[in-house]
mmCIF file of C-alpha atoms in Angstrom:
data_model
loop_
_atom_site.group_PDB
_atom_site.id
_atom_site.type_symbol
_atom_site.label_atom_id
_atom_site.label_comp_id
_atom_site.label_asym_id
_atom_site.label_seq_id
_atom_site.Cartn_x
_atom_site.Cartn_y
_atom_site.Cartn_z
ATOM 1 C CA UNK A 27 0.000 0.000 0.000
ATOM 2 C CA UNK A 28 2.202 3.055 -1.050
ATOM 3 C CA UNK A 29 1.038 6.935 -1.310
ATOM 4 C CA UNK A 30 -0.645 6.128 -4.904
ATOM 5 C CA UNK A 31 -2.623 3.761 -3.631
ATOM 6 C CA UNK A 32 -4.187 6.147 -0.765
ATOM 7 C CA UNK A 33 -4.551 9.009 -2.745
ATOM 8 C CA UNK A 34 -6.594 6.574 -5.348
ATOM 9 C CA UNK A 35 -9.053 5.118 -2.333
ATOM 10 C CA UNK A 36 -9.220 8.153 -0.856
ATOM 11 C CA UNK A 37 -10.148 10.225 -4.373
ATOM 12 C CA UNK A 38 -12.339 7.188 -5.002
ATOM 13 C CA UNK A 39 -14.200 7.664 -1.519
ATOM 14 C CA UNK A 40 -14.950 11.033 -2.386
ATOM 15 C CA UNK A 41 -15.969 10.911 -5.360
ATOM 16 C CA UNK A 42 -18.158 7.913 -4.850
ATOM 17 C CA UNK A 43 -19.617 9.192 -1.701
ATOM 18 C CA UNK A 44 -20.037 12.378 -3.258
ATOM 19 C CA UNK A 45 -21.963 10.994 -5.863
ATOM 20 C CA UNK A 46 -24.266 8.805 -4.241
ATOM 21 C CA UNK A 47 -25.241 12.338 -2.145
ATOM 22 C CA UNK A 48 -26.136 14.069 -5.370
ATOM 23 C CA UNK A 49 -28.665 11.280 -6.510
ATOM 24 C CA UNK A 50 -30.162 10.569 -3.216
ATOM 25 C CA UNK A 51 -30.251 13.710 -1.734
ATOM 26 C CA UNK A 52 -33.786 14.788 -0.483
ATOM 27 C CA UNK A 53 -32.739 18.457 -1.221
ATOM 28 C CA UNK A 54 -31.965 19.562 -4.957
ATOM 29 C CA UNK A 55 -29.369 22.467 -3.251
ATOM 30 C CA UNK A 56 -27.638 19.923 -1.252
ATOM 31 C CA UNK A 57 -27.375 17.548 -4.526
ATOM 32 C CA UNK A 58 -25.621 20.672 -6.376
ATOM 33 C CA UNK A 59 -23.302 21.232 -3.819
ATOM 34 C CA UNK A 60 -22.495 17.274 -4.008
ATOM 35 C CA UNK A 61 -21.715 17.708 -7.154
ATOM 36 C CA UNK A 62 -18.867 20.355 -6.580
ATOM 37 C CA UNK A 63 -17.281 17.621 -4.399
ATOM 38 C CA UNK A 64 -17.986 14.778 -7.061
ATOM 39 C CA UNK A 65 -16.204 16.975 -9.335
ATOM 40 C CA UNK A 66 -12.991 17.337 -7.240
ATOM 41 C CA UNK A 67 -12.529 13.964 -6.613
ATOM 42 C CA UNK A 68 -12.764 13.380 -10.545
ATOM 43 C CA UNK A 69 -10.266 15.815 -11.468
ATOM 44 C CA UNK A 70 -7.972 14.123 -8.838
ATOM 45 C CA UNK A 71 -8.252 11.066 -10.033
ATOM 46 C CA UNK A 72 -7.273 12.539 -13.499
ATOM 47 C CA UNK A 73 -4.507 13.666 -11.977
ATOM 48 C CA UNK A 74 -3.558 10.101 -10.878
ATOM 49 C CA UNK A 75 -4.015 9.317 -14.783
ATOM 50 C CA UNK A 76 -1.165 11.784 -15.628
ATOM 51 C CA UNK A 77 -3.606 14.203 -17.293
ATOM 52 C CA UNK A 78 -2.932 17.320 -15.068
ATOM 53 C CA UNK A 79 -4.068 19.551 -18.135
ATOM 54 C CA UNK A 80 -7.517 17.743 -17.774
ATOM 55 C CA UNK A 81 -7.558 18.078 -14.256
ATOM 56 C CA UNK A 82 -7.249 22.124 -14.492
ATOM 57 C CA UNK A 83 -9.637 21.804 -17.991
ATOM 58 C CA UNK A 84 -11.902 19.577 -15.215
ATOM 59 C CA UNK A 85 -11.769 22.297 -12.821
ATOM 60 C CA UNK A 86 -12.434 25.599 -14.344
ATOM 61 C CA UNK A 87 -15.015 24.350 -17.047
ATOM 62 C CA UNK A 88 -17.067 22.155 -14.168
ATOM 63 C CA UNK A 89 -16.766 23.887 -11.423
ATOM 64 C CA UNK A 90 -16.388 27.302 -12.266
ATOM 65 C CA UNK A 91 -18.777 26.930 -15.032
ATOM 66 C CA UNK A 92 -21.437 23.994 -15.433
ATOM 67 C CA UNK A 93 -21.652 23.552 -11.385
ATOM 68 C CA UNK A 94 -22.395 27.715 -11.620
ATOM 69 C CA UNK A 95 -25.124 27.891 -14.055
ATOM 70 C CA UNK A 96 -26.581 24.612 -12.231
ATOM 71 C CA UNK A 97 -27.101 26.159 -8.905
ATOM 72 C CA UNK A 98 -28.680 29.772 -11.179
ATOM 73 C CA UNK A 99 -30.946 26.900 -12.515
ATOM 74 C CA UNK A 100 -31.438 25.578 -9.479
ATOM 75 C CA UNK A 101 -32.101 28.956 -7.957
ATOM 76 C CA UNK A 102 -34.735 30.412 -10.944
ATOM 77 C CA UNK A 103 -36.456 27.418 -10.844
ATOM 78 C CA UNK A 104 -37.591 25.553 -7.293
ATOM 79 C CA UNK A 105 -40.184 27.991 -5.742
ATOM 80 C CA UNK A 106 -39.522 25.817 -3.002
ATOM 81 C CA UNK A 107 -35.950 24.376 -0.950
ATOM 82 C CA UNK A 108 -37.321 21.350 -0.282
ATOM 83 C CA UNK A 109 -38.088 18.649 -2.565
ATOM 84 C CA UNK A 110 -39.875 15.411 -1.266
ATOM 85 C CA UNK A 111 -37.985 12.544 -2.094
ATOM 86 C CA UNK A 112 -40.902 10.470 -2.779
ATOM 87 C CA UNK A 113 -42.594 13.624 -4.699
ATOM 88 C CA UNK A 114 -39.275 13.939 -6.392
ATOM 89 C CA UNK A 115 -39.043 9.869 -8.049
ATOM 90 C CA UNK A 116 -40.607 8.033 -10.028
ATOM 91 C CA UNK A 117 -40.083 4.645 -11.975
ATOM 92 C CA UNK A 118 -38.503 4.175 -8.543
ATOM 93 C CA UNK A 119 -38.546 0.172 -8.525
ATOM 94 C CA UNK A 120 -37.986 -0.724 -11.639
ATOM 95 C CA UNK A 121 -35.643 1.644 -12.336
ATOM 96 C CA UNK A 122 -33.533 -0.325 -8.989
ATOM 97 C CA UNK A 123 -33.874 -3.524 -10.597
ATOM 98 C CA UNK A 124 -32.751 -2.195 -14.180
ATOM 99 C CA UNK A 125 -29.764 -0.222 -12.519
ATOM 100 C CA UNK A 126 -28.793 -3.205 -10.167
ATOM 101 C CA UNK A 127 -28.346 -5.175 -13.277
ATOM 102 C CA UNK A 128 -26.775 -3.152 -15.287
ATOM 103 C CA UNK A 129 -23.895 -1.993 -12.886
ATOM 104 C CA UNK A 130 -23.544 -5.500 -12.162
ATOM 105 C CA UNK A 131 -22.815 -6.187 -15.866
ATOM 106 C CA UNK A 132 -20.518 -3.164 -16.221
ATOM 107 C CA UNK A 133 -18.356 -4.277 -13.198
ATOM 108 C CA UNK A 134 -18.578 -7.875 -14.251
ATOM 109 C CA UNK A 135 -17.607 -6.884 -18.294
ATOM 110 C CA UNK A 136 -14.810 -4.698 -16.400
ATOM 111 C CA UNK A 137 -13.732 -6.699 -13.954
ATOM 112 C CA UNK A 138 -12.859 -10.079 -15.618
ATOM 113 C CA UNK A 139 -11.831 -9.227 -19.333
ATOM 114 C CA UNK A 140 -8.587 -9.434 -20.089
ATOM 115 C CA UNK A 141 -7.239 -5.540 -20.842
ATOM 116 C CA UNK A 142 -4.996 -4.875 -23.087
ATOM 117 C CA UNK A 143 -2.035 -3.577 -20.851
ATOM 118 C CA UNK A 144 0.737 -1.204 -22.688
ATOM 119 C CA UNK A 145 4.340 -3.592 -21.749
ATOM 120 C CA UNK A 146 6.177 -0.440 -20.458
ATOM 121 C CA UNK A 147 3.794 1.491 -18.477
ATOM 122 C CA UNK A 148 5.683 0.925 -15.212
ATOM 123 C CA UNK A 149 8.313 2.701 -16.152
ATOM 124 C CA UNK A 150 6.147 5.753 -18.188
ATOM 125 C CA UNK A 151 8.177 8.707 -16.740
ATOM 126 C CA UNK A 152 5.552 11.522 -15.607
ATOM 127 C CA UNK A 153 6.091 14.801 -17.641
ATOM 128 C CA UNK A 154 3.054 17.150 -18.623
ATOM 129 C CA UNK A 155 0.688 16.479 -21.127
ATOM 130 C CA UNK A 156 -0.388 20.230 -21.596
ATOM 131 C CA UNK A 157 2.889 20.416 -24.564
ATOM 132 C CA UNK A 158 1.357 17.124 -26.302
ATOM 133 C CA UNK A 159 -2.106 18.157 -26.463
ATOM 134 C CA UNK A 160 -1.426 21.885 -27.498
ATOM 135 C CA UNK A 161 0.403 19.860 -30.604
ATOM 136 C CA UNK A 162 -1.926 18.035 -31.199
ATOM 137 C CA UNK A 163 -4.361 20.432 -30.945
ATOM 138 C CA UNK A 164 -3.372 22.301 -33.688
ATOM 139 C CA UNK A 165 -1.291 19.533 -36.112
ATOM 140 C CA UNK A 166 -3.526 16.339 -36.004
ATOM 141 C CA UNK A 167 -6.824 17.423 -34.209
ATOM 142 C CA UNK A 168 -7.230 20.832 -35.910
ATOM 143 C CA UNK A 169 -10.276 20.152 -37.504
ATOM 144 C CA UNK A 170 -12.536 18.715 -34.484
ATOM 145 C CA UNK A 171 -10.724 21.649 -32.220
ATOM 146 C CA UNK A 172 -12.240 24.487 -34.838
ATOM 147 C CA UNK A 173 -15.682 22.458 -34.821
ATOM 148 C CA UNK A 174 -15.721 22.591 -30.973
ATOM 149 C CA UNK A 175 -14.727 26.175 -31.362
ATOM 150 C CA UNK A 176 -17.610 27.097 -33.129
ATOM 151 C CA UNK A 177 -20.204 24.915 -31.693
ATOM 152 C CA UNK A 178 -19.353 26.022 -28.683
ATOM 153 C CA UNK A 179 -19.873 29.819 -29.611
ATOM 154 C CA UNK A 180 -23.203 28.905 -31.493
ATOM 155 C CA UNK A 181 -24.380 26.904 -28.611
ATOM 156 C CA UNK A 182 -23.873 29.970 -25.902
ATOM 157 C CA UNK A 183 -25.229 32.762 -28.239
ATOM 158 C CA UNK A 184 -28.210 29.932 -28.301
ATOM 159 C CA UNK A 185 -28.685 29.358 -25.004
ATOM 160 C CA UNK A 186 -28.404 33.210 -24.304
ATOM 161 C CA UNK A 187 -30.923 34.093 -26.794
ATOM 162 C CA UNK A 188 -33.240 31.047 -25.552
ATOM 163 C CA UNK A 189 -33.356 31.978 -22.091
ATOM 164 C CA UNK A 190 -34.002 35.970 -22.477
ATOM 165 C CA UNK A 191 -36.327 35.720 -24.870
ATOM 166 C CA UNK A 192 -39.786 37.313 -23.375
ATOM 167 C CA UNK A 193 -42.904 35.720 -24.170
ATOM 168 C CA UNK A 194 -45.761 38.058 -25.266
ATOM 169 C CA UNK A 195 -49.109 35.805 -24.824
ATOM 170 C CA UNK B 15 -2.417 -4.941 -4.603
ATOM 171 C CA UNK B 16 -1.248 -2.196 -6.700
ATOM 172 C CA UNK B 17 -4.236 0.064 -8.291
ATOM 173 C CA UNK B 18 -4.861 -1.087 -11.887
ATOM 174 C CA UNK B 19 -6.860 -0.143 -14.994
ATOM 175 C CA UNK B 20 -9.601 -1.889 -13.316
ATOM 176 C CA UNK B 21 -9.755 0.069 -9.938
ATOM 177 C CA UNK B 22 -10.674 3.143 -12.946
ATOM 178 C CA UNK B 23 -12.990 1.555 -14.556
ATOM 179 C CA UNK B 24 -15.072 0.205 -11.306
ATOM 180 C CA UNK B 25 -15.248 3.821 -10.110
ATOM 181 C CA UNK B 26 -16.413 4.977 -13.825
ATOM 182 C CA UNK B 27 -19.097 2.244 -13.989
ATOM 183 C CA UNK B 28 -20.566 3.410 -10.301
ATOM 184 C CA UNK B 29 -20.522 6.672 -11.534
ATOM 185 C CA UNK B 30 -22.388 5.463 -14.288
ATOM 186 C CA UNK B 31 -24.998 3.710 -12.679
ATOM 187 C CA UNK B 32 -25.497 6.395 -9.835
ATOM 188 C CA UNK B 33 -26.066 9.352 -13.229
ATOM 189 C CA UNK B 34 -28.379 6.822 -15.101
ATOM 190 C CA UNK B 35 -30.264 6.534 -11.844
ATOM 191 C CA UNK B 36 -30.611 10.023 -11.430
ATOM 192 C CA UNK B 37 -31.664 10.431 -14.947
ATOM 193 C CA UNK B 38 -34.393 7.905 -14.664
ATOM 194 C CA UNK B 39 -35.767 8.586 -11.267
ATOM 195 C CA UNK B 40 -35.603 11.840 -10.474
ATOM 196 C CA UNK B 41 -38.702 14.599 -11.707
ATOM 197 C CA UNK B 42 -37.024 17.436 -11.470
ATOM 198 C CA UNK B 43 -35.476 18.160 -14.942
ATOM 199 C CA UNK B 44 -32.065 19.653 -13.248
ATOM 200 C CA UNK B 45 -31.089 16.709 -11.251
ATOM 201 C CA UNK B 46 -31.890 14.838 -14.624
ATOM 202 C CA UNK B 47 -28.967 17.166 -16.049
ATOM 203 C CA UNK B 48 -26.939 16.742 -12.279
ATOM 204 C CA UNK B 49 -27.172 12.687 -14.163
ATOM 205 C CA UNK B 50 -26.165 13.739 -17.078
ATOM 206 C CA UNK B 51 -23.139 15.444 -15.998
ATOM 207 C CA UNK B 52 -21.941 12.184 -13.723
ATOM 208 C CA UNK B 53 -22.262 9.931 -16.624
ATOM 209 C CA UNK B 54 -20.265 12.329 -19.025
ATOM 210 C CA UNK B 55 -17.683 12.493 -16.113
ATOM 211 C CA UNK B 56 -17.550 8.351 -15.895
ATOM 212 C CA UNK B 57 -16.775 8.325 -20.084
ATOM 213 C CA UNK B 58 -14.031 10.721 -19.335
ATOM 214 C CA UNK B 59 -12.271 8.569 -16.430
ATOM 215 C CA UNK B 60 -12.904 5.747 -19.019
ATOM 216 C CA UNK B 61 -11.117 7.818 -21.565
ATOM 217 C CA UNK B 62 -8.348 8.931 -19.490
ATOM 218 C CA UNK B 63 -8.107 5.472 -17.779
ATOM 219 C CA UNK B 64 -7.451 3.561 -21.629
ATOM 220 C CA UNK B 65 -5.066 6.166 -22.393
ATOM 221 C CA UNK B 66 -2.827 6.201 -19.371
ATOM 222 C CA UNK B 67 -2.665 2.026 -19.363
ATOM 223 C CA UNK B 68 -2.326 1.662 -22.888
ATOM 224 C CA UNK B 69 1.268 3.362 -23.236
ATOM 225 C CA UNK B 70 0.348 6.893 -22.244
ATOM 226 C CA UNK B 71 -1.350 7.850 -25.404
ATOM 227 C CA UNK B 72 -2.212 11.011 -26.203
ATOM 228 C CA UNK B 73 -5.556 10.280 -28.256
ATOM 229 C CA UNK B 74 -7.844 9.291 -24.867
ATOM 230 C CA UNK B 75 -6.900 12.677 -23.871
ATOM 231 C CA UNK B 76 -8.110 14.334 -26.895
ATOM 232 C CA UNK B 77 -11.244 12.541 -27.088
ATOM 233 C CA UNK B 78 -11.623 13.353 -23.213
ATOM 234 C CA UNK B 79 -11.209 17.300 -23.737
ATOM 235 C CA UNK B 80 -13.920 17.471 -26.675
ATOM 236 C CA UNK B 81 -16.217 15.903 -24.198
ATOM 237 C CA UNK B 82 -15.581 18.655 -21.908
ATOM 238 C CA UNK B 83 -16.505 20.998 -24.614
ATOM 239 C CA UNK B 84 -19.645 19.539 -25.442
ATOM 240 C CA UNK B 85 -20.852 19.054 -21.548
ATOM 241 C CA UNK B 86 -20.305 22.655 -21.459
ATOM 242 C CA UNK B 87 -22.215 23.639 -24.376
ATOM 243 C CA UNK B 88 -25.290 21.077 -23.471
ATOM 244 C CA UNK B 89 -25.298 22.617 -20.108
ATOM 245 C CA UNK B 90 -25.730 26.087 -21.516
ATOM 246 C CA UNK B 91 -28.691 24.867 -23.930
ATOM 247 C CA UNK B 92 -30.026 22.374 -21.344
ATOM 248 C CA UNK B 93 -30.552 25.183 -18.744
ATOM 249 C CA UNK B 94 -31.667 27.727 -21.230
ATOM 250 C CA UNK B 95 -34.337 24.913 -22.279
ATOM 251 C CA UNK B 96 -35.365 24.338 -18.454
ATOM 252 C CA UNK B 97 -35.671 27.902 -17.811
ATOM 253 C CA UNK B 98 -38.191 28.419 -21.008
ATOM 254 C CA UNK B 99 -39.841 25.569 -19.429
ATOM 255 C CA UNK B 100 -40.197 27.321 -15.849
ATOM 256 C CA UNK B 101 -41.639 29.631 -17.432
ATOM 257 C CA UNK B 102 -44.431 28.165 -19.879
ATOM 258 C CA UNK B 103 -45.225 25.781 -17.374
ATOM 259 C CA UNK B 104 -44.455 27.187 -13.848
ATOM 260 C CA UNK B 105 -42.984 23.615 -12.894
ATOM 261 C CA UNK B 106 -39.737 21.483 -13.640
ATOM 262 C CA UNK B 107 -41.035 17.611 -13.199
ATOM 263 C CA UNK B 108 -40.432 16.015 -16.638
ATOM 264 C CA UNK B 109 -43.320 13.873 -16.067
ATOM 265 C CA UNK B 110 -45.922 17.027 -16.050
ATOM 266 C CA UNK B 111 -44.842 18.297 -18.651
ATOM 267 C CA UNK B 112 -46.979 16.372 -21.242
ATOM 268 C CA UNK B 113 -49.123 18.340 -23.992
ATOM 269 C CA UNK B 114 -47.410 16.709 -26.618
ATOM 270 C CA UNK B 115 -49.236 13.492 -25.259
ATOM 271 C CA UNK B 116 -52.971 14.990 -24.647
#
């Protein structure tokens, strides 16, 4: 059990925990504030994956953005705090018995097939990755990066125009 | 016991499972996008996970960071679309809102 191996439990535990908050939470605000944590642990688990530029990416777009307008939404939209849990499911059996199943397949798929495991990654030395993907970004992956570019511009100017708009009846 | 590829991959399929339960169970249409937003972040480990044990490729990365992107933009329109809905229909439960149906 070396330092990797706590940091990875203890990432997982949060992030797990975290998680499990956010969907069973009887109160929507205490779900969104879940999240943030749920978020954390993800980005440190990234960083356990040697993808520090992700974790920071993780970070600022997540937290200081999606986890933001999520609590406005949250905010503009529950007249009241407090959401019954039982007025707040549905499908609430079924949907147990269809999850159970399904997470049991995932972790069983995951758990005994036989990855393929890259020969040298013991010794992969640990550099940054932010060099690499800026390369990438504009040698091999220019096209997809100018797509994201511009669906992400058309997307905001959307949702801006979307959620202003008044309605006159 | 040394953490492995599939130590990621268990915590990416609870993270799964706990999103897609969200997104089925819950009425209110912004913990169905709280769902959303755990099961994007469960691909990503996935992603990340792949490309770290495979030889430390840089191509999970990329695929990882255009995810990103797009959570961000569907968050944008996704909120924009629930707060149109607040206001047609005074309520966020996905299960009211059913004209198309009547």
């Amino acid at each position: 059990m070396n330092l990797y191996d706590i940091i990875f439990y203890f990432f997982a535990v949060v992030t797990v925990g975290s998680a499990m908050v956010v969907v069973f939470s009887k109160k929507i605000v205490y779900s969104a504030f879940a999240l943030l944590f749920t978020f954390f642990g993800v980005a440190g688990i990234y960083v356990l994956l040697n993808a520090d530029f992700l974790a920071i990416t993780q970070l600022l777009v997540y937290v200081g953005g999606i986890l933001v307008l999520i609590l406005f939404g949250v905010m503009l939209t529950t007249n009241t705090v407090t959401i019954d849990i039982k007025s707040g499911t549905m499908n609430l059996i079924p949907a147990t018995i269809v999850i159970a199943l399904l997470a049991g397949m995932l972790g069983g798929i995951f758990w005994t097939s036989d990855w393929f495991m890259s020969k040298q990654f013991g010794d992969i030395v640990h550099t940054t990755t932010t060099t690499e993907i800026g390369n990438a970004l504009i040698t091999t992956h220019v096209l997809p990066f100018e797509i994201a570019s511009v669906v992400l511009l058309v997307a905001v100017v959307g949702a801006a125009m979307m959620a202003r708009r008044e309605r006159n009846n | 016991m040394t953490i492995t590829l599939t130590h990621f991959l268990m915590i990416s399929a609870v993270l799964f499972s706990l999103g897609l339960f969200a997104v089925i169970t819950r009425r209110n249409a912004i913990m169905v996008l709280m769902g959303i937003e755990l099961i994007l972040n469960s691909a990503n480990i996935n992603f990340l996970a792949f490309s770290r044990y495979s030889g430390m490729n840089i191509e999970g990365q990329m695929a990882a960071i255009f995810v990103i992107i797009l959570a961000a933009a569907e968050a944008a329109i996704a909120l924009a679309i629930v707060l149109n809905i607040y206001k047609r229909f005074n309520t966020v439960n996905v299960d009211e809102i059913s004209i198309l149906k009547d």
